[in-house]
PDB file of C-alpha atoms in Angstrom:
ATOM      1  CA  UNK Q   1      61.320  28.893 107.059  1.00 89.00           C
ATOM      2  CA  UNK Q   2      64.315  29.798 109.116  1.00 93.00           C
ATOM      3  CA  UNK Q   3      64.869  32.879 109.353  1.00 91.00           C
ATOM      4  CA  UNK Q   4      67.802  35.571 110.599  1.00 93.00           C
ATOM      5  CA  UNK Q   5      69.091  38.623 111.129  1.00 92.00           C
ATOM      6  CA  UNK Q   6      72.355  37.620 109.243  1.00 93.00           C
ATOM      7  CA  UNK Q   7      73.742  35.075 107.311  1.00 94.00           C
ATOM      8  CA  UNK Q   8      76.044  33.300 109.726  1.00 96.00           C
ATOM      9  CA  UNK Q   9      73.054  33.008 112.576  1.00 96.00           C
ATOM     10  CA  UNK Q  10      70.811  31.227 109.543  1.00 95.00           C
ATOM     11  CA  UNK Q  11      73.732  28.221 109.209  1.00 95.00           C
ATOM     12  CA  UNK Q  12      73.888  27.707 112.538  1.00 96.00           C
ATOM     13  CA  UNK Q  13      69.649  27.994 113.043  1.00 95.00           C
ATOM     14  CA  UNK Q  14      69.808  25.184 110.269  1.00 95.00           C
ATOM     15  CA  UNK Q  15      72.921  23.357 112.589  1.00 95.00           C
ATOM     16  CA  UNK Q  16      70.575  23.191 115.318  1.00 96.00           C
ATOM     17  CA  UNK Q  17      67.728  22.376 113.935  1.00 95.00           C
ATOM     18  CA  UNK Q  18      69.100  19.337 112.288  1.00 95.00           C
ATOM     19  CA  UNK Q  19      70.791  18.119 115.376  1.00 96.00           C
ATOM     20  CA  UNK Q  20      67.628  18.139 117.306  1.00 94.00           C
ATOM     21  CA  UNK Q  21      65.798  16.667 114.485  1.00 93.00           C
ATOM     22  CA  UNK Q  22      68.112  13.777 114.734  1.00 93.00           C
ATOM     23  CA  UNK Q  23      66.930  13.766 118.620  1.00 92.00           C
ATOM     24  CA  UNK Q  24      63.065  13.080 117.700  1.00 88.00           C
ATOM     25  CA  UNK Q  25      62.030   9.186 118.385  1.00 85.00           C
ATOM     26  CA  UNK Q  26      59.874   7.700 115.313  1.00 79.00           C
ATOM     27  CA  UNK Q  27      56.956   7.343 117.571  1.00 80.00           C
ATOM     28  CA  UNK Q  28      56.903  11.155 118.222  1.00 81.00           C
ATOM     29  CA  UNK Q  29      57.059  11.999 114.729  1.00 81.00           C
ATOM     30  CA  UNK Q  30      53.493  12.217 113.800  1.00 76.00           C
ATOM     31  CA  UNK Q  31      52.298  15.146 115.159  1.00 87.00           C
ATOM     32  CA  UNK Q  32      55.803  17.449 115.475  1.00 91.00           C
ATOM     33  CA  UNK Q  33      56.253  17.856 111.815  1.00 90.00           C
ATOM     34  CA  UNK Q  34      52.893  19.548 111.649  1.00 90.00           C
ATOM     35  CA  UNK Q  35      53.894  21.832 114.479  1.00 92.00           C
ATOM     36  CA  UNK Q  36      57.329  22.606 113.303  1.00 92.00           C
ATOM     37  CA  UNK Q  37      55.602  24.253 110.114  1.00 90.00           C
ATOM     38  CA  UNK Q  38      53.513  26.166 111.723  1.00 92.00           C
ATOM     39  CA  UNK Q  39      55.881  27.490 114.241  1.00 92.00           C
ATOM     40  CA  UNK Q  40      58.308  28.061 112.063  1.00 90.00           C
ATOM     41  CA  UNK Q  41      55.867  29.896 109.410  1.00 87.00           C
ATOM     42  CA  UNK Q  42      53.263  31.360 110.867  1.00 89.00           C
ATOM     43  CA  UNK Q  43      54.932  31.747 114.650  1.00 88.00           C
ATOM     44  CA  UNK Q  44      58.596  33.483 114.485  1.00 87.00           C
ATOM     45  CA  UNK Q  45      59.727  36.620 113.668  1.00 86.00           C
ATOM     46  CA  UNK Q  46      60.802  37.254 109.180  1.00 85.00           C
ATOM     47  CA  UNK Q  47      64.395  38.820 109.185  1.00 88.00           C
ATOM     48  CA  UNK Q  48      66.820  39.581 106.034  1.00 88.00           C
ATOM     49  CA  UNK Q  49      68.334  36.498 105.740  1.00 92.00           C
ATOM     50  CA  UNK Q  50      65.870  33.254 105.103  1.00 92.00           C
ATOM     51  CA  UNK Q  51      66.591  29.357 104.189  1.00 93.00           C
ATOM     52  CA  UNK Q  52      63.418  27.203 103.590  1.00 92.00           C
ATOM     53  CA  UNK Q  53      63.256  24.215 101.445  1.00 92.00           C
ATOM     54  CA  UNK Q  54      59.950  22.374 100.487  1.00 93.00           C
ATOM     55  CA  UNK Q  55      59.630  19.102 102.220  1.00 92.00           C
ATOM     56  CA  UNK Q  56      57.208  16.705 103.423  1.00 90.00           C
ATOM     57  CA  UNK Q  57      58.318  15.295 106.496  1.00 90.00           C
ATOM     58  CA  UNK Q  58      60.831  15.042 109.030  1.00 91.00           C
ATOM     59  CA  UNK Q  59      63.280  12.922 107.548  1.00 91.00           C
ATOM     60  CA  UNK Q  60      62.499  14.882 104.173  1.00 93.00           C
ATOM     61  CA  UNK Q  61      63.311  17.890 106.054  1.00 93.00           C
ATOM     62  CA  UNK Q  62      66.929  16.598 107.260  1.00 94.00           C
ATOM     63  CA  UNK Q  63      67.808  14.937 104.580  1.00 95.00           C
ATOM     64  CA  UNK Q  64      67.669  18.572 102.677  1.00 95.00           C
ATOM     65  CA  UNK Q  65      70.005  20.130 105.466  1.00 95.00           C
ATOM     66  CA  UNK Q  66      72.419  17.712 105.197  1.00 96.00           C
ATOM     67  CA  UNK Q  67      72.780  17.603 101.661  1.00 96.00           C
ATOM     68  CA  UNK Q  68      73.105  21.574 101.821  1.00 93.00           C
ATOM     69  CA  UNK Q  69      69.888  23.266 100.069  1.00 93.00           C
ATOM     70  CA  UNK Q  70      69.361  24.627 103.206  1.00 91.00           C
ATOM     71  CA  UNK Q  71      71.193  27.421 102.152  1.00 92.00           C
ATOM     72  CA  UNK Q  72      70.221  30.790 103.763  1.00 93.00           C
ATOM     73  CA  UNK Q  73      69.141  33.810 101.028  1.00 92.00           C
ATOM     74  CA  UNK Q  74      69.371  37.598 101.484  1.00 91.00           C
ATOM     75  CA  UNK Q  75      65.893  37.991 100.482  1.00 85.00           C
ATOM     76  CA  UNK Q  76      65.043  42.281  99.017  1.00 81.00           C
ATOM     77  CA  UNK Q  77      64.326  45.174 101.376  1.00 69.00           C
ATOM     78  CA  UNK Q  78      61.040  45.740 102.655  1.00 66.00           C
ATOM     79  CA  UNK Q  79      59.150  48.010 100.951  1.00 56.00           C
ATOM     80  CA  UNK Q  80      58.354  51.724 102.462  1.00 67.00           C
ATOM     81  CA  UNK Q  81      54.922  52.811 103.249  1.00 68.00           C
ATOM     82  CA  UNK Q  82      54.058  56.262 102.619  1.00 72.00           C
ATOM     83  CA  UNK Q  83      51.112  57.572 104.321  1.00 76.00           C
ATOM     84  CA  UNK Q  84      48.686  60.706 102.734  1.00 76.00           C
ATOM     85  CA  UNK Q  85      46.717  62.985 104.957  1.00 74.00           C
ATOM     86  CA  UNK Q  86      44.081  64.665 102.508  1.00 77.00           C
ATOM     87  CA  UNK Q  87      43.294  67.208 105.591  1.00 75.00           C
ATOM     88  CA  UNK Q  88      39.824  66.179 105.616  1.00 69.00           C
TER      89      UNK Q  88
END
């Protein structure tokens, strides 16, 4: 999952990820995809524009980006939180 503050930034991130994935060597691919999925899904901030596609491996991700399936979409607004103080 890629997340950005605007659509253009999300498209740029997708392009940059594609370029980076093309540089990965076959022998480095084993643990790389698991680490990439964890980092993008758990260790990055979530912004309003998200591009995501379910894939099984690095080559699947490259194909999804090349096919234009990683199109960013705007998420709904974050819910507002309200707090009630009971006075106790």
